[in-house]
Amino acid sequence: EDQVTQSPEALRLQEGESSSLNCSYTVSGLRGLFWYRQDPGKGPEFLFTLYSAGEEKEKERLKATLTKKESFLHITAPKPEDSATYLCAVQLNTDKLIFGTGTRLQVFP
Amino acid sequence: GAVVSQHPSRVICKSGTSVKIECRSLDFQATTMFWYRQFPKQSLMLMATSNEGSKATYEQGVEKDKFLINHASLTLSTLTVTSAHPEDSSFYICSARDFRGMNTEAFFGQGTRLTVV
């Protein structure tokens, strides 16, 4: 069964305290892995797409990496405005996206 | 990135009535759109895949007669919740994939908070 698991479920960081979010997946066919940010009451906002193991992408304080079994979203020196739920999703060969349950990140000043 | 607009953002309706939610791709054509449902503190669950000019494909357990999907043009898909009941209250989100260029990211609408009273 295709499955996407994110950890931790919730993460509290002090401003400036770097950390990493994990997305592990077990799927029959991977076409791509997506990271999204979701604020309360809003739709997901696209962050990154990763297509192959070893690929890395960066945007401001965020960096996403991909291996054959998992992806990490590294947050360097986070700020309070980085507080949100971060979702990862795996695109299957069938074109569907399977989402993880997300990591709720809170960054305190 | 591409823009997907969803309307309304919030709607309250009475039990037994129907509610229509619109999803538009504003700067690209979307032959395929997706409808998701999200419960509080849970992830997005795919309800159906909307195909322009043909019938939608529903996920297992989703009632197609209750959640009517119409994808009449390359920029518009609608989800109608028929005979709504309180258990249909949820956050509904649409997405569309932009196939221009090399990448195929899925972009999401702002979501619709449906409350059935």
mmCIF file of C-alpha atoms in Angstrom:
data_model
loop_
_atom_site.group_PDB
_atom_site.id
_atom_site.type_symbol
_atom_site.label_atom_id
_atom_site.label_comp_id
_atom_site.label_asym_id
_atom_site.label_seq_id
_atom_site.Cartn_x
_atom_site.Cartn_y
_atom_site.Cartn_z
ATOM 1 C CA GLU A 1 0.000 0.000 0.000
ATOM 2 C CA ASP A 2 1.261 3.438 -0.934
ATOM 3 C CA GLN A 3 2.055 5.420 2.183
ATOM 4 C CA VAL A 4 3.571 8.770 3.127
ATOM 5 C CA THR A 5 4.580 9.459 6.735
ATOM 6 C CA GLN A 6 5.772 12.749 8.148
ATOM 7 C CA SER A 7 7.575 13.347 11.401
ATOM 8 C CA PRO A 8 7.452 14.906 13.835
ATOM 9 C CA GLU A 9 3.740 15.716 13.993
ATOM 10 C CA ALA A 10 4.514 18.974 15.746
ATOM 11 C CA LEU A 11 7.698 20.933 16.267
ATOM 12 C CA ARG A 12 8.355 23.965 18.448
ATOM 13 C CA LEU A 13 11.497 25.940 17.747
ATOM 14 C CA GLN A 14 13.079 29.049 19.111
ATOM 15 C CA GLU A 15 13.768 31.702 16.515
ATOM 16 C CA GLY A 16 17.135 30.926 14.944
ATOM 17 C CA GLU A 17 17.085 27.256 16.008
ATOM 18 C CA SER A 18 17.619 25.190 12.859
ATOM 19 C CA SER A 19 15.932 21.815 12.424
ATOM 20 C CA SER A 20 14.707 19.272 9.882
ATOM 21 C CA LEU A 21 11.337 17.795 8.997
ATOM 22 C CA ASN A 22 11.122 14.253 7.657
ATOM 23 C CA CYS A 23 8.909 12.702 4.985
ATOM 24 C CA SER A 24 9.225 8.942 4.530
ATOM 25 C CA TYR A 25 7.454 7.172 1.708
ATOM 26 C CA THR A 26 6.647 3.676 0.529
ATOM 27 C CA VAL A 27 5.107 3.810 -2.919
ATOM 28 C CA SER A 28 4.915 1.629 -5.975
ATOM 29 C CA GLY A 29 6.098 4.260 -8.405
ATOM 30 C CA LEU A 30 7.459 7.726 -7.659
ATOM 31 C CA ARG A 31 7.231 10.470 -10.244
ATOM 32 C CA GLY A 32 7.979 13.309 -7.901
ATOM 33 C CA LEU A 33 7.871 14.518 -4.309
ATOM 34 C CA PHE A 34 6.353 17.859 -3.415
ATOM 35 C CA TRP A 35 6.647 20.064 -0.357
ATOM 36 C CA TYR A 36 3.899 22.525 0.516
ATOM 37 C CA ARG A 37 3.318 25.061 3.242
ATOM 38 C CA GLN A 38 -0.210 25.442 4.602
ATOM 39 C CA ASP A 39 -1.389 28.268 6.828
ATOM 40 C CA PRO A 40 -4.584 27.826 8.900
ATOM 41 C CA GLY A 41 -7.713 28.128 6.774
ATOM 42 C CA LYS A 42 -5.755 28.365 3.534
ATOM 43 C CA GLY A 43 -4.894 26.058 0.677
ATOM 44 C CA PRO A 44 -1.389 24.573 0.399
ATOM 45 C CA GLU A 45 1.285 26.829 -1.062
ATOM 46 C CA PHE A 46 3.797 25.161 -3.340
ATOM 47 C CA LEU A 47 7.415 25.134 -2.156
ATOM 48 C CA PHE A 48 9.498 22.497 -3.970
ATOM 49 C CA THR A 49 9.406 19.564 -6.318
ATOM 50 C CA LEU A 50 12.072 16.857 -6.201
ATOM 51 C CA TYR A 51 12.276 14.200 -8.874
ATOM 52 C CA SER A 52 15.301 12.017 -8.215
ATOM 53 C CA ALA A 53 17.441 10.787 -5.322
ATOM 54 C CA GLY A 54 20.261 13.172 -4.541
ATOM 55 C CA GLU A 55 18.376 16.213 -5.744
ATOM 56 C CA GLU A 56 18.346 19.318 -3.543
ATOM 57 C CA LYS A 57 16.448 22.591 -3.812
ATOM 58 C CA GLU A 58 16.659 25.772 -1.757
ATOM 59 C CA LYS A 59 14.452 28.764 -1.175
ATOM 60 C CA GLU A 60 15.378 31.360 1.417
ATOM 61 C CA ARG A 61 15.657 29.521 4.757
ATOM 62 C CA LEU A 62 14.325 26.228 3.371
ATOM 63 C CA LYS A 63 16.205 23.411 1.718
ATOM 64 C CA ALA A 64 14.652 20.165 0.526
ATOM 65 C CA THR A 65 16.559 16.955 -0.126
ATOM 66 C CA LEU A 66 15.514 13.571 -1.476
ATOM 67 C CA THR A 67 16.723 9.983 -1.094
ATOM 68 C CA LYS A 68 15.162 6.776 -2.357
ATOM 69 C CA LYS A 69 13.115 6.396 0.811
ATOM 70 C CA GLU A 70 12.674 9.829 2.314
ATOM 71 C CA SER A 71 12.876 13.561 1.966
ATOM 72 C CA PHE A 72 13.986 16.196 4.428
ATOM 73 C CA LEU A 73 12.960 19.809 4.684
ATOM 74 C CA HIS A 74 15.733 21.675 6.461
ATOM 75 C CA ILE A 75 14.889 24.995 8.068
ATOM 76 C CA THR A 76 17.870 27.212 8.806
ATOM 77 C CA ALA A 77 17.561 29.966 11.399
ATOM 78 C CA PRO A 78 13.758 30.000 11.298
ATOM 79 C CA LYS A 79 11.678 33.070 11.977
ATOM 80 C CA PRO A 80 8.194 33.298 13.526
ATOM 81 C CA GLU A 81 6.717 33.834 10.050
ATOM 82 C CA ASP A 82 7.884 30.331 9.132
ATOM 83 C CA SER A 83 5.255 28.959 11.502
ATOM 84 C CA ALA A 84 2.840 26.811 9.467
ATOM 85 C CA THR A 85 2.003 23.218 8.652
ATOM 86 C CA TYR A 86 4.409 21.689 6.164
ATOM 87 C CA LEU A 87 2.998 18.974 3.946
ATOM 88 C CA CYS A 88 4.803 16.580 1.709
ATOM 89 C CA ALA A 89 3.093 14.737 -1.123
ATOM 90 C CA VAL A 90 4.213 11.974 -3.419
ATOM 91 C CA GLN A 91 3.118 11.875 -7.033
ATOM 92 C CA LEU A 92 2.485 8.362 -8.262
ATOM 93 C CA ASN A 93 2.755 7.013 -11.779
ATOM 94 C CA THR A 94 -1.036 7.276 -11.854
ATOM 95 C CA ASP A 95 -0.652 11.059 -11.497
ATOM 96 C CA LYS A 96 -2.294 11.104 -8.077
ATOM 97 C CA LEU A 97 -0.800 12.895 -5.114
ATOM 98 C CA ILE A 98 -0.675 11.133 -1.762
ATOM 99 C CA PHE A 99 -0.206 13.511 1.138
ATOM 100 C CA GLY A 100 1.446 12.967 4.478
ATOM 101 C CA THR A 101 -0.289 14.178 7.626
ATOM 102 C CA GLY A 102 1.979 17.188 7.907
ATOM 103 C CA THR A 103 4.271 18.723 10.502
ATOM 104 C CA ARG A 104 2.924 21.676 12.466
ATOM 105 C CA LEU A 105 5.811 24.033 13.017
ATOM 106 C CA GLN A 106 5.753 26.816 15.587
ATOM 107 C CA VAL A 107 8.654 29.250 15.808
ATOM 108 C CA PHE A 108 8.781 31.442 18.889
ATOM 109 C CA PRO A 109 10.612 34.780 19.076
ATOM 110 C CA GLY B 1 3.740 30.052 -9.909
ATOM 111 C CA ALA B 2 0.412 29.327 -11.513
ATOM 112 C CA VAL B 3 -2.733 30.725 -9.911
ATOM 113 C CA VAL B 4 -5.758 28.672 -8.938
ATOM 114 C CA SER B 5 -8.761 30.552 -7.595
ATOM 115 C CA GLN B 6 -11.463 28.911 -5.518
ATOM 116 C CA HIS B 7 -14.807 30.439 -4.600
ATOM 117 C CA PRO B 8 -16.424 30.902 -2.152
ATOM 118 C CA SER B 9 -13.886 30.825 0.654
ATOM 119 C CA ARG B 10 -16.588 30.242 3.257
ATOM 120 C CA VAL B 11 -20.183 29.089 3.010
ATOM 121 C CA ILE B 12 -22.844 28.206 5.541
ATOM 122 C CA CYS B 13 -25.881 26.321 4.369
ATOM 123 C CA LYS B 14 -28.883 24.558 5.824
ATOM 124 C CA SER B 15 -29.211 20.788 5.897
ATOM 125 C CA GLY B 16 -30.783 19.460 2.738
ATOM 126 C CA THR B 17 -29.644 22.257 0.465
ATOM 127 C CA SER B 18 -26.961 22.083 -2.205
ATOM 128 C CA VAL B 19 -23.773 24.092 -2.405
ATOM 129 C CA LYS B 20 -21.587 24.751 -5.442
ATOM 130 C CA ILE B 21 -17.857 25.432 -5.179
ATOM 131 C CA GLU B 22 -15.909 26.799 -8.148
ATOM 132 C CA CYS B 23 -12.279 26.219 -8.998
ATOM 133 C CA ARG B 24 -10.616 28.258 -11.741
ATOM 134 C CA SER B 25 -7.145 28.161 -13.218
ATOM 135 C CA LEU B 26 -6.439 31.818 -13.923
ATOM 136 C CA ASP B 27 -3.324 31.815 -16.072
ATOM 137 C CA PHE B 28 -3.146 28.343 -17.565
ATOM 138 C CA GLN B 29 -5.404 25.661 -18.986
ATOM 139 C CA ALA B 30 -6.047 22.664 -16.795
ATOM 140 C CA THR B 31 -7.335 19.518 -18.450
ATOM 141 C CA THR B 32 -7.297 17.862 -15.053
ATOM 142 C CA MET B 33 -8.270 19.249 -11.685
ATOM 143 C CA PHE B 34 -8.409 17.517 -8.334
ATOM 144 C CA TRP B 35 -10.789 17.901 -5.418
ATOM 145 C CA TYR B 36 -9.662 17.244 -1.862
ATOM 146 C CA ARG B 37 -11.287 17.256 1.529
ATOM 147 C CA GLN B 38 -9.439 18.105 4.722
ATOM 148 C CA PHE B 39 -10.604 17.567 8.276
ATOM 149 C CA PRO B 40 -9.103 19.569 11.171
ATOM 150 C CA LYS B 41 -5.469 18.710 11.815
ATOM 151 C CA GLN B 42 -5.559 16.023 9.152
ATOM 152 C CA SER B 43 -4.044 15.816 5.747
ATOM 153 C CA LEU B 44 -5.683 16.243 2.367
ATOM 154 C CA MET B 45 -7.747 13.314 1.129
ATOM 155 C CA LEU B 46 -8.327 13.065 -2.602
ATOM 156 C CA MET B 47 -12.024 12.872 -3.393
ATOM 157 C CA ALA B 48 -12.044 12.870 -7.178
ATOM 158 C CA THR B 49 -10.183 13.730 -10.327
ATOM 159 C CA SER B 50 -12.011 16.097 -12.625
ATOM 160 C CA ASN B 51 -11.384 15.674 -16.354
ATOM 161 C CA GLU B 52 -12.349 18.349 -18.865
ATOM 162 C CA GLY B 53 -15.086 17.145 -21.148
ATOM 163 C CA SER B 54 -15.567 13.785 -19.483
ATOM 164 C CA LYS B 55 -16.794 12.206 -16.275
ATOM 165 C CA ALA B 56 -14.905 12.630 -13.056
ATOM 166 C CA THR B 57 -13.056 9.736 -11.473
ATOM 167 C CA TYR B 58 -14.021 9.251 -7.845
ATOM 168 C CA GLU B 59 -11.932 7.712 -5.106
ATOM 169 C CA GLN B 60 -13.181 4.691 -3.247
ATOM 170 C CA GLY B 61 -15.792 5.595 -0.669
ATOM 171 C CA VAL B 62 -16.739 8.937 -2.223
ATOM 172 C CA GLU B 63 -20.373 9.128 -3.312
ATOM 173 C CA LYS B 64 -20.503 10.457 -6.848
ATOM 174 C CA ASP B 65 -24.198 11.307 -6.589
ATOM 175 C CA LYS B 66 -23.552 13.403 -3.524
ATOM 176 C CA PHE B 67 -20.454 15.193 -4.750
ATOM 177 C CA LEU B 68 -21.214 16.234 -8.324
ATOM 178 C CA ILE B 69 -18.244 17.378 -10.359
ATOM 179 C CA ASN B 70 -18.441 19.258 -13.623
ATOM 180 C CA HIS B 71 -15.399 20.277 -15.667
ATOM 181 C CA ALA B 72 -17.008 22.101 -18.568
ATOM 182 C CA SER B 73 -14.023 24.148 -19.682
ATOM 183 C CA LEU B 74 -10.241 24.096 -19.518
ATOM 184 C CA THR B 75 -10.239 26.685 -16.746
ATOM 185 C CA LEU B 76 -13.227 25.792 -14.588
ATOM 186 C CA SER B 77 -14.263 22.827 -12.471
ATOM 187 C CA THR B 78 -17.160 22.854 -10.028
ATOM 188 C CA LEU B 79 -17.976 20.664 -7.052
ATOM 189 C CA THR B 80 -21.606 20.565 -5.928
ATOM 190 C CA VAL B 81 -22.382 19.081 -2.549
ATOM 191 C CA THR B 82 -25.969 17.900 -2.907
ATOM 192 C CA SER B 83 -28.420 17.533 -0.047
ATOM 193 C CA ALA B 84 -25.763 18.621 2.397
ATOM 194 C CA HIS B 85 -25.726 17.296 5.954
ATOM 195 C CA PRO B 86 -23.712 18.409 8.995
ATOM 196 C CA GLU B 87 -21.227 15.558 8.446
ATOM 197 C CA ASP B 88 -20.355 17.156 5.100
ATOM 198 C CA SER B 89 -18.948 20.153 6.949
ATOM 199 C CA SER B 90 -15.288 20.302 6.074
ATOM 200 C CA PHE B 91 -12.566 22.194 4.233
ATOM 201 C CA TYR B 92 -12.681 21.507 0.496
ATOM 202 C CA ILE B 93 -9.665 22.294 -1.661
ATOM 203 C CA CYS B 94 -9.149 22.061 -5.392
ATOM 204 C CA SER B 95 -5.908 21.841 -7.298
ATOM 205 C CA ALA B 96 -4.804 21.963 -10.896
ATOM 206 C CA ARG B 97 -1.606 20.865 -12.510
ATOM 207 C CA ASP B 98 0.270 23.174 -14.824
ATOM 208 C CA PHE B 99 1.861 21.057 -17.531
ATOM 209 C CA ARG B 100 3.635 23.918 -19.272
ATOM 210 C CA GLY B 101 7.387 23.485 -19.420
ATOM 211 C CA MET B 102 9.233 20.641 -17.765
ATOM 212 C CA ASN B 103 7.611 20.650 -14.371
ATOM 213 C CA THR B 104 4.194 19.439 -13.307
ATOM 214 C CA GLU B 105 3.606 21.056 -9.967
ATOM 215 C CA ALA B 106 0.084 20.998 -8.574
ATOM 216 C CA PHE B 107 -1.187 24.387 -7.446
ATOM 217 C CA PHE B 108 -3.979 24.726 -4.965
ATOM 218 C CA GLY B 109 -6.919 27.025 -4.487
ATOM 219 C CA GLN B 110 -7.491 28.892 -1.264
ATOM 220 C CA GLY B 111 -9.972 26.307 -0.023
ATOM 221 C CA THR B 112 -13.660 26.509 0.900
ATOM 222 C CA ARG B 113 -14.830 26.122 4.484
ATOM 223 C CA LEU B 114 -18.277 24.513 4.308
ATOM 224 C CA THR B 115 -20.481 24.528 7.401
ATOM 225 C CA VAL B 116 -23.813 22.732 7.224
ATOM 226 C CA VAL B 117 -26.255 23.693 9.978
#
